[in-house]
CSV table of C-alpha atoms and ligand atoms in Angstrom, one decimal:
chain,number,residue,atom,x,y,z
A,686,MET,CA,112.6,33.3,215.4
A,687,ARG,CA,115.9,33.3,216.7
A,688,VAL,CA,117.7,31.2,219.1
A,689,LEU,CA,120.8,31.5,221.2
A,690,VAL,CA,123.0,28.1,221.0
A,691,THR,CA,125.7,27.7,223.9
A,692,GLY,CA,128.3,25.5,223.1
A,693,GLY,CA,127.0,25.7,219.4
A,694,ALA,CA,130.6,25.7,218.1
A,695,GLY,CA,131.1,21.9,219.9
A,696,TYR,CA,130.3,18.5,217.9
A,697,ILE,CA,126.8,18.2,218.9
A,698,GLY,CA,126.1,22.2,218.8
A,699,SER,CA,127.5,22.4,215.3
A,700,HIS,CA,125.6,19.7,214.0
A,701,THR,CA,122.3,21.1,215.5
A,702,VAL,CA,123.0,24.8,214.4
A,703,LEU,CA,123.3,23.3,210.9
A,704,ALA,CA,119.9,22.1,211.1
A,705,LEU,CA,118.2,25.4,212.8
A,706,LEU,CA,119.8,26.9,210.1
A,707,ARG,CA,117.8,24.7,207.2
A,708,ALA,CA,115.0,24.9,209.2
A,709,GLY,CA,114.9,28.9,208.9
A,710,TYR,CA,115.8,29.8,212.2
A,711,SER,CA,118.1,32.8,212.9
A,712,VAL,CA,120.9,31.6,215.2
A,713,VAL,CA,123.4,33.1,217.7
A,714,VAL,CA,126.0,30.9,219.1
A,715,VAL,CA,128.0,31.8,222.4
A,716,ASP,CA,131.0,29.4,222.9
A,717,ASN,CA,134.3,30.0,224.7
A,718,LEU,CA,135.9,27.9,222.3
A,719,SER,CA,137.3,25.8,225.2
A,720,ASN,CA,136.9,22.7,223.4
A,721,SER,CA,135.9,23.4,219.9
A,722,ARG,CA,137.0,26.1,216.9
A,723,VAL,CA,135.3,28.5,215.1
A,724,GLU,CA,136.1,26.8,212.2
A,725,SER,CA,133.3,24.2,212.6
A,726,LEU,CA,130.9,27.3,212.3
A,727,GLN,CA,132.4,28.5,209.2
A,728,ARG,CA,131.7,25.4,207.7
A,729,VAL,CA,128.3,25.0,209.0
A,730,ALA,CA,127.5,28.5,207.3
A,731,ALA,CA,129.2,27.0,204.2
A,732,LEU,CA,126.9,23.9,204.0
A,733,ALA,CA,123.6,26.1,205.1
A,734,GLY,CA,124.4,28.7,202.9
A,735,ARG,CA,123.5,31.1,205.7
A,736,GLN,CA,125.5,32.4,208.9
A,737,PRO,CA,125.4,31.7,212.6
A,738,ASP,CA,126.0,34.6,214.5
A,739,PHE,CA,128.9,34.2,216.9
A,740,VAL,CA,130.0,35.6,220.2
A,741,ARG,CA,132.9,34.2,221.7
A,742,ALA,CA,132.2,34.2,225.7
A,743,ASP,CA,132.2,32.1,228.6
A,744,ILE,CA,128.9,31.5,230.1
A,745,THR,CA,129.7,31.9,233.6
A,746,ASP,CA,130.8,35.7,232.3
A,747,LYS,CA,127.5,37.3,233.7
A,748,ALA,CA,128.2,40.6,231.8
A,749,ALA,CA,129.2,39.0,228.4
A,750,LEU,CA,125.7,37.3,228.4
A,751,GLU,CA,124.1,40.0,229.3
A,752,ALA,CA,125.7,41.9,226.3
A,753,VAL,CA,124.2,39.2,224.2
A,754,PHE,CA,120.8,39.4,225.4
A,755,ARG,CA,120.9,42.8,224.8
A,756,ARG,CA,122.1,42.9,221.5
A,757,TYR,CA,119.9,40.3,220.5
A,758,PRO,CA,116.6,41.2,222.1
A,759,ASP,CA,114.8,38.9,219.5
A,760,VAL,CA,116.1,35.5,221.5
A,761,SER,CA,113.0,33.4,221.8
A,762,ALA,CA,114.8,30.3,223.4
A,763,VAL,CA,118.0,29.1,223.9
A,764,LEU,CA,119.5,25.8,223.4
A,765,HIS,CA,122.1,24.9,226.2
A,766,PHE,CA,125.0,22.9,225.2
A,767,ALA,CA,127.8,24.5,226.5
A,768,GLY,CA,129.8,22.3,229.3
A,769,LEU,CA,132.5,20.0,230.2
A,770,LYS,CA,132.2,16.3,229.5
A,771,ALA,CA,134.8,13.9,230.2
A,772,VAL,CA,134.0,11.6,233.0
A,773,GLY,CA,137.6,11.1,233.9
A,774,GLU,CA,138.6,14.9,233.9
A,775,SER,CA,135.6,15.2,236.0
A,776,VAL,CA,136.7,12.9,238.8
A,777,ALA,CA,140.1,14.6,238.8
A,778,GLN,CA,138.5,18.3,238.9
A,779,PRO,CA,135.2,18.5,240.1
A,780,LEU,CA,135.2,22.2,241.1
A,781,ALA,CA,135.7,22.9,237.3
A,782,TYR,CA,132.7,21.0,236.4
A,783,TYR,CA,130.5,22.3,239.0
A,784,ARG,CA,131.6,25.8,238.3
A,785,ASN,CA,131.6,25.5,234.5
A,786,ASN,CA,128.2,23.3,234.2
A,787,VAL,CA,126.4,24.0,237.3
A,788,VAL,CA,127.5,28.0,237.7
A,789,GLY,CA,127.4,28.6,234.0
A,790,THR,CA,123.6,27.5,233.7
A,791,MET,CA,122.8,29.3,236.9
A,792,VAL,CA,124.1,32.5,235.2
A,793,LEU,CA,122.8,31.6,231.8
A,794,CYS,CA,118.9,31.2,233.9
A,795,GLU,CA,119.5,34.5,235.7
A,796,VAL,CA,120.2,36.4,232.8
A,797,MET,CA,117.5,34.7,230.8
A,798,GLN,CA,115.2,35.5,233.5
A,799,ALA,CA,116.2,39.0,233.7
A,800,HIS,CA,115.2,39.0,229.7
A,801,GLY,CA,112.1,37.4,229.8
A,802,VAL,CA,113.3,34.3,227.6
A,803,GLN,CA,111.8,31.2,229.0
A,804,ARG,CA,112.3,28.4,226.6
A,805,MET,CA,115.3,26.2,226.8
A,806,VAL,CA,116.4,22.8,225.7
A,807,PHE,CA,119.0,21.3,227.9
A,808,SER,CA,121.8,18.6,226.9
A,809,SER,CA,121.6,16.2,229.8
A,810,SER,CA,122.8,12.7,229.4
A,811,ALA,CA,122.4,8.7,229.8
A,812,THR,CA,124.8,8.9,232.3
A,813,VAL,CA,122.1,10.9,235.1
A,814,TYR,CA,121.0,7.0,235.2
A,815,GLY,CA,124.0,5.4,236.5
A,816,ASP,CA,123.8,1.8,236.2
A,817,ALA,CA,120.0,1.9,235.7
A,818,LYS,CA,118.1,-1.4,237.1
A,819,THR,CA,115.6,-1.0,233.9
A,820,VAL,CA,116.8,-1.9,230.5
A,821,PRO,CA,115.5,0.0,228.2
A,822,VAL,CA,116.0,2.6,230.4
A,823,PRO,CA,112.8,4.9,230.8
A,824,GLU,CA,112.8,8.5,231.6
A,825,SER,CA,111.3,7.5,234.8
A,826,GLU,CA,114.3,5.5,236.1
A,827,PRO,CA,115.9,6.9,239.4
A,828,LEU,CA,118.5,9.4,238.7
A,829,LYS,CA,121.8,8.0,240.3
A,830,PRO,CA,124.8,9.1,238.5
A,831,THR,CA,128.3,8.0,239.7
A,832,ASN,CA,130.6,10.4,238.8
A,833,PRO,CA,131.1,14.3,239.0
A,834,TYR,CA,130.0,15.2,235.4
A,835,GLY,CA,127.0,13.3,235.9
A,836,HIS,CA,126.5,14.7,239.0
A,837,THR,CA,126.7,18.2,237.7
A,838,LYS,CA,123.7,17.0,234.8
A,839,ARG,CA,121.2,15.8,237.7
A,840,VAL,CA,122.1,18.9,239.5
A,841,ILE,CA,121.0,21.1,236.7
A,842,GLU,CA,118.0,18.8,235.8
A,843,GLU,CA,117.1,20.1,239.2
A,844,LEU,CA,117.6,23.4,239.0
A,845,LEU,CA,115.9,23.8,235.9
A,846,ALA,CA,112.8,22.4,237.7
A,847,ASP,CA,113.1,24.7,240.5
A,848,VAL,CA,113.5,27.4,238.5
A,849,GLN,CA,110.4,26.3,236.5
A,850,GLN,CA,108.3,25.9,239.6
A,851,ALA,CA,108.9,29.1,240.6
A,852,ASN,CA,108.2,30.7,237.1
A,853,PRO,CA,105.3,29.1,235.8
A,854,GLY,CA,106.0,30.6,232.1
A,855,TRP,CA,109.3,28.5,231.9
A,856,ARG,CA,109.5,25.6,229.4
A,857,VAL,CA,112.2,23.3,229.7
A,858,GLY,CA,113.2,20.3,227.7
A,859,ILE,CA,115.4,17.8,229.1
A,860,LEU,CA,117.2,15.8,226.4
A,861,ARG,CA,118.8,12.7,228.0
A,862,TYR,CA,121.4,11.3,225.3
A,863,PHE,CA,122.6,8.1,225.0
A,864,ASN,CA,125.8,7.5,222.8
A,865,PRO,CA,126.3,10.4,219.9
A,866,VAL,CA,128.4,9.4,216.9
A,867,GLY,CA,128.8,10.1,213.5
A,868,ALA,CA,128.7,13.0,211.7
A,869,ASP,CA,127.0,15.2,209.0
A,870,GLU,CA,127.2,13.2,205.5
A,871,SER,CA,129.1,16.0,203.8
A,872,GLY,CA,132.0,15.0,205.9
A,873,GLN,CA,132.6,18.5,206.5
A,874,ILE,CA,131.7,18.8,210.2
A,875,GLY,CA,132.2,16.3,212.9
A,876,GLU,CA,133.7,15.3,216.4
A,877,ASP,CA,137.3,16.6,217.1
A,878,PRO,CA,138.3,15.3,220.5
A,879,GLN,CA,141.5,17.0,222.0
A,880,GLY,CA,144.1,14.3,223.0
A,881,VAL,CA,143.6,10.5,222.7
A,882,PRO,CA,139.5,10.2,222.5
A,883,ASN,CA,137.7,8.8,225.7
A,884,ASN,CA,134.8,7.3,223.8
A,885,LEU,CA,134.9,4.3,221.4
A,886,MET,CA,133.8,5.6,217.9
A,887,PRO,CA,136.4,8.0,217.5
A,888,TYR,CA,139.2,5.9,219.0
A,889,ILE,CA,138.2,3.6,216.4
A,890,THR,CA,138.1,5.9,213.5
A,891,GLN,CA,141.6,7.4,214.6
A,892,VAL,CA,142.9,3.6,214.6
A,893,ALA,CA,141.4,3.4,211.1
A,894,VAL,CA,143.3,6.6,209.6
A,895,GLY,CA,146.8,5.7,211.6
A,896,ARG,CA,146.6,7.9,214.4
A,897,LEU,CA,146.3,5.4,217.1
A,898,GLU,CA,147.9,1.6,216.8
A,899,SER,CA,145.4,-0.2,218.3
A,900,LEU,CA,142.0,-0.4,220.1
A,901,GLN,CA,142.0,-1.5,223.8
A,902,VAL,CA,138.3,-3.4,224.6
A,903,PHE,CA,137.4,-2.8,228.0
A,904,GLY,CA,136.5,-5.9,229.1
A,905,ASP,CA,134.7,-9.2,227.3
A,906,ASP,CA,133.4,-10.5,230.7
A,907,TYR,CA,130.3,-8.3,231.0
A,908,PRO,CA,126.8,-10.2,230.6
A,909,THR,CA,126.5,-9.3,227.4
A,910,ILE,CA,126.0,-11.1,223.5
A,911,ASP,CA,129.8,-11.3,223.4
A,912,GLY,CA,131.2,-10.3,227.1
A,913,THR,CA,131.8,-6.7,225.8
A,914,GLY,CA,129.8,-3.6,226.7
A,915,VAL,CA,126.5,-2.2,225.1
A,916,ARG,CA,125.3,1.2,224.3
A,917,ASP,CA,122.9,2.8,222.3
A,918,TYR,CA,124.6,4.6,219.5
A,919,ILE,CA,122.8,7.3,218.3
A,920,HIS,CA,123.7,9.4,214.7
A,921,VAL,CA,124.6,13.2,215.7
A,922,SER,CA,122.1,14.5,212.9
A,923,ASP,CA,119.4,12.3,214.1
A,924,LEU,CA,120.3,13.9,217.8
A,925,ALA,CA,120.1,17.4,216.1
A,926,ALA,CA,116.9,16.7,214.5
A,927,GLY,CA,115.7,15.8,218.2
A,928,HIS,CA,116.6,19.0,219.3
A,929,LEU,CA,114.4,20.7,216.8
A,930,ALA,CA,111.8,18.4,217.5
A,931,ALA,CA,111.9,19.7,221.4
A,932,LEU,CA,111.8,23.2,220.3
A,933,ARG,CA,108.8,22.7,218.4
A,934,ALA,CA,107.4,20.4,221.4
A,935,LEU,CA,107.9,23.5,223.8
A,936,GLU,CA,105.0,25.1,222.2
A,937,GLN,CA,102.8,22.7,223.5
A,938,VAL,CA,104.3,21.1,226.5
A,939,GLU,CA,104.3,23.1,229.8
A,940,GLY,CA,106.6,22.9,232.6
A,941,VAL,CA,109.9,20.7,232.7
A,942,ARG,CA,109.8,17.4,230.5
A,943,ALA,CA,112.7,15.1,229.7
A,944,TRP,CA,113.2,12.5,227.1
A,945,ASN,CA,115.5,10.2,226.0
A,946,LEU,CA,117.3,10.5,222.8
A,947,GLY,CA,118.7,7.4,221.3
A,948,THR,CA,117.7,4.6,219.2
A,949,GLY,CA,116.3,1.9,221.5
A,950,GLN,CA,119.0,-0.7,219.8
A,951,GLY,CA,122.0,-1.7,221.9
A,952,TYR,CA,125.5,-2.4,220.4
A,953,SER,CA,128.4,-4.3,221.7
A,954,VAL,CA,131.9,-2.7,221.4
A,955,LEU,CA,132.8,-5.6,219.1
A,956,GLU,CA,129.7,-5.3,216.7
A,957,LEU,CA,130.5,-1.8,216.2
A,958,VAL,CA,134.0,-2.9,215.3
A,959,ALA,CA,132.5,-5.7,212.9
A,960,ALA,CA,130.2,-2.9,211.5
A,961,PHE,CA,133.1,-0.4,211.3
A,962,GLU,CA,135.4,-3.1,209.6
A,963,ARG,CA,132.4,-4.2,206.9
A,964,VAL,CA,131.4,-0.8,205.9
A,965,THR,CA,134.7,0.8,205.6
A,966,GLY,CA,137.1,-2.4,204.6
A,967,LYS,CA,139.2,-1.0,207.2
A,968,LYS,CA,140.7,-3.5,209.8
A,969,ILE,CA,140.7,-2.5,213.4
A,970,PRO,CA,143.4,-4.3,215.3
A,971,TYR,CA,142.3,-4.7,219.0
A,972,THR,CA,143.2,-6.2,222.2
A,973,VAL,CA,140.9,-7.3,225.3
A,974,VAL,CA,142.2,-5.5,228.6
A,975,GLY,CA,140.4,-4.9,232.0
A,976,ARG,CA,137.3,-3.4,232.6
A,977,ARG,CA,137.1,0.7,232.7
A,978,ALA,CA,136.3,1.8,236.0
A,979,GLY,CA,132.7,3.3,236.2
A,980,ASP,CA,131.5,1.3,233.0
A,981,VAL,CA,128.2,-0.6,232.8
A,982,ALA,CA,127.6,-3.7,230.9
A,983,THR,CA,124.6,-2.4,229.2
A,984,SER,CA,122.8,0.8,228.3
A,985,TYR,CA,120.1,1.6,225.7
A,986,ALA,CA,117.1,3.8,225.8
A,987,ASP,CA,113.3,3.3,226.1
A,988,VAL,CA,112.5,5.5,223.3
A,989,THR,CA,108.5,5.5,223.6
A,990,ARG,CA,108.0,8.8,225.4
A,991,ALA,CA,110.2,11.1,222.6
A,992,SER,CA,108.5,9.1,219.6
A,993,GLY,CA,105.1,9.7,221.3
A,994,GLU,CA,105.2,13.4,222.4
A,995,LEU,CA,108.2,14.7,220.0
A,996,GLY,CA,107.0,12.8,216.9
A,997,TRP,CA,110.5,11.9,216.9
A,998,SER,CA,112.6,8.9,216.2
A,999,ALA,CA,116.2,8.3,215.0
A,1000,GLN,CA,116.6,7.4,211.3
A,1001,LEU,CA,120.1,6.1,210.7
A,1002,GLY,CA,121.1,3.2,211.4
A,1003,LEU,CA,124.6,1.9,212.5
A,1004,ASP,CA,126.1,1.5,208.9
A,1005,ARG,CA,125.2,5.3,208.5
A,1006,MET,CA,127.0,6.3,212.0
A,1007,VAL,CA,129.9,4.3,211.0
A,1008,SER,CA,130.4,5.6,207.2
A,1009,ASP,CA,129.7,9.1,208.5
A,1010,ALA,CA,132.1,9.0,210.7
A,1011,TRP,CA,134.7,7.4,209.0
A,1012,ARG,CA,134.4,10.3,206.0
A,1013,TRP,CA,134.7,13.1,208.2
A,1014,GLN,CA,138.2,11.0,210.0
A,1015,ARG,CA,139.4,10.2,206.5
A,1016,THR,CA,138.9,13.6,205.1
A,1017,ASN,CA,139.9,15.8,208.3
A,1018,PRO,CA,142.9,13.0,209.6
A,1019,ASP,CA,143.4,15.9,211.9
A,1020,GLY,CA,140.2,17.2,212.7
A,1021,TYR,CA,139.7,20.9,212.3
A,1022,ASP,CA,143.4,21.6,212.8
A,1023,LYS,CA,144.7,21.0,209.4
A,1024,GLY,CA,141.5,19.8,207.9
B,1238,NAD,P1,131.7,19.5,223.0
B,1238,NAD,O1,132.9,19.7,224.0
B,1238,NAD,O2,132.2,19.1,221.6
B,1238,NAD,O3,130.9,20.8,222.9
B,1238,NAD,C1,130.5,21.9,224.1
B,1238,NAD,C2,130.9,23.0,223.5
B,1238,NAD,O4,130.8,24.1,224.9
B,1238,NAD,C3,132.4,23.5,223.1
B,1238,NAD,O5,132.2,24.0,222.0
B,1238,NAD,C4,133.0,24.1,224.2
B,1238,NAD,O6,133.9,25.1,223.5
B,1238,NAD,C5,131.8,24.9,224.8
B,1238,NAD,N1,131.5,25.4,226.2
B,1238,NAD,C6,132.1,24.8,227.4
B,1238,NAD,N2,132.0,25.4,228.4
B,1238,NAD,C7,131.8,26.6,228.0
B,1238,NAD,C8,131.6,27.8,228.6
B,1238,NAD,N3,131.9,27.8,230.0
B,1238,NAD,N4,131.2,28.7,228.2
B,1238,NAD,C9,130.8,29.0,226.7
B,1238,NAD,N5,130.9,27.9,225.9
B,1238,NAD,C10,131.7,26.4,227.0
B,1238,NAD,O7,130.7,18.4,223.6
B,1238,NAD,P2,129.5,17.7,222.8
B,1238,NAD,O8,129.7,16.4,222.5
B,1238,NAD,O9,128.9,18.5,221.7
B,1238,NAD,O10,128.7,17.9,224.0
B,1238,NAD,C11,127.6,19.0,224.1
B,1238,NAD,C12,126.5,19.0,225.3
B,1238,NAD,O11,125.9,17.5,225.3
B,1238,NAD,C13,127.4,18.8,226.7
B,1238,NAD,O12,126.6,19.6,227.3
B,1238,NAD,C14,127.7,17.4,227.2
B,1238,NAD,O13,127.8,16.9,228.3
B,1238,NAD,C15,126.4,16.7,226.8
B,1238,NAD,N6,126.6,15.2,226.2
B,1238,NAD,C16,127.5,14.9,225.1
B,1238,NAD,C17,127.6,13.5,225.2
B,1238,NAD,C18,128.8,13.2,224.0
B,1238,NAD,O14,128.8,12.2,224.2
B,1238,NAD,N7,129.1,13.8,223.3
B,1238,NAD,C19,126.4,12.8,225.8
B,1238,NAD,C20,125.7,13.2,226.6
B,1238,NAD,C21,125.5,14.5,226.8
B,1239,UFG,N1,135.2,1.4,225.0
B,1239,UFG,C1,136.3,0.3,224.6
B,1239,UFG,N2,137.3,1.0,224.3
B,1239,UFG,C2,137.7,2.3,224.2
B,1239,UFG,C3,136.7,3.3,224.4
B,1239,UFG,C4,135.4,2.7,225.0
B,1239,UFG,O1,136.5,-0.8,224.8
B,1239,UFG,O2,138.9,3.1,224.0
B,1239,UFG,C5,133.9,0.9,225.6
B,1239,UFG,C6,133.6,1.2,226.8
B,1239,UFG,O3,134.0,0.1,227.9
B,1239,UFG,C7,132.1,0.9,226.6
B,1239,UFG,C8,131.8,1.5,224.9
B,1239,UFG,O4,133.1,1.5,224.4
B,1239,UFG,O5,131.6,-0.5,226.9
B,1239,UFG,C9,131.4,2.8,225.0
B,1239,UFG,O6,132.2,3.7,225.4
B,1239,UFG,P1,132.3,5.6,225.2
B,1239,UFG,O7,133.4,6.0,226.5
B,1239,UFG,O8,132.2,5.5,224.0
B,1239,UFG,O9,130.9,5.8,225.9
B,1239,UFG,P2,130.4,5.7,227.3
B,1239,UFG,O10,129.0,4.8,227.2
B,1239,UFG,O11,131.1,5.3,228.4
B,1239,UFG,O12,129.8,7.4,227.9
B,1239,UFG,C10,129.5,7.9,226.9
B,1239,UFG,C11,130.0,9.4,227.1
B,1239,UFG,C12,129.7,9.8,228.5
B,1239,UFG,C13,127.8,9.9,228.3
B,1239,UFG,C14,127.5,8.7,228.0
B,1239,UFG,C15,125.9,8.5,228.0
B,1239,UFG,O13,131.2,9.4,227.2
B,1239,UFG,O14,129.8,11.1,229.0
B,1239,UFG,O15,128.3,8.3,227.0
B,1239,UFG,O16,125.5,9.3,227.3
B,1239,UFG,F1,127.6,10.3,229.6
């Protein structure tokens, strides 16, 4: 079975391509390399002992996508990762986010429809819940994102539901990821953010490797165990396995179905720092600063639905997330650039 993976050269996509190849799927990746390097796929190929096909193209480019679907008539499902994901940037450049994420998904759906491909697994985000009233957050929580990035994810979820409604043959899995971290245990592929990382784990690993001086902890006056923000960190390899589970589930599940992918367990910023120091023996200097605008105190997933319907649950705990993130950073201090 051939799967088309948009955004497959990126962080989560590359780990999922590896899992797909290892499970025997044929893969074609479509990526414009706006936030990734093709080297990630070369490393995936070396790890898997099999090559994914790669087409450099932008998903907003209909002619280019048409050409891909013509060249690969055996594609039977799409894993759709391609998108822009920086919350702050989305506030400054909303139109770029709507064009890339929403228009890109529209074009992708049009071309899929024209070629009779009706299976999709879409990368949504826990950001669609905004400041959720119920924690752990169930999938039934109202979708109230608080920034343009989150709005694009909600709009895409609604767009996919409308497409499926009009075309009952479609089957769509919506995966709402909580906080993906870590790297393949080989240390060969991992997260390679451009510029200064926005997210906590890559910031910590860059402090540990000496690229950054110290961590700023955004607020210690939240109503949490130690005052710092609590999140549901999930190992990227568990996330990759969740995509394969969703793909298989679409054989049975009709319509559109959303699943949270998290561990169901929350950790504070200081707990993550402490785990990193304990596991790696590296000291992470930090200072507490004010809260970051838009952050919520606590967010972790109710994972009952994914475990019941996908037969999937996260297997790797915080220590593995930390040690794998560190192995990747330590052996590739400058990411794919000089790794
Ligand atoms: P990433 O930036 O590493 O990967 C996204 C990939 O899509 C990149 O390789 C990029 O070059 C490609 N891309 C972007 N726009 C494209 C376009 N128009 N055409 C073709 N390719 C394009 O990000 P990631 O962390 O791997 O995230 C993958 C998906 O998961 C995204 O949709 C993101 O919004 C979602 N997500 C990520 C997180 C997270 O914390 N990493 C959390 C929740 C959801
Ligand atoms: N934090 C710091 N210092 C930093 C970075 C983060 O203290 O330098 C704190 C944040 O305040 C938060 C926690 O660490 O309490 C996690 O922050 P991240 O930026 O790593 O993750 P977020 O939960 O803010 O957001 C991430 C992605 C979003 C996605 C969301 C849910 O960035 O795109 O997870 O999936 F929507």
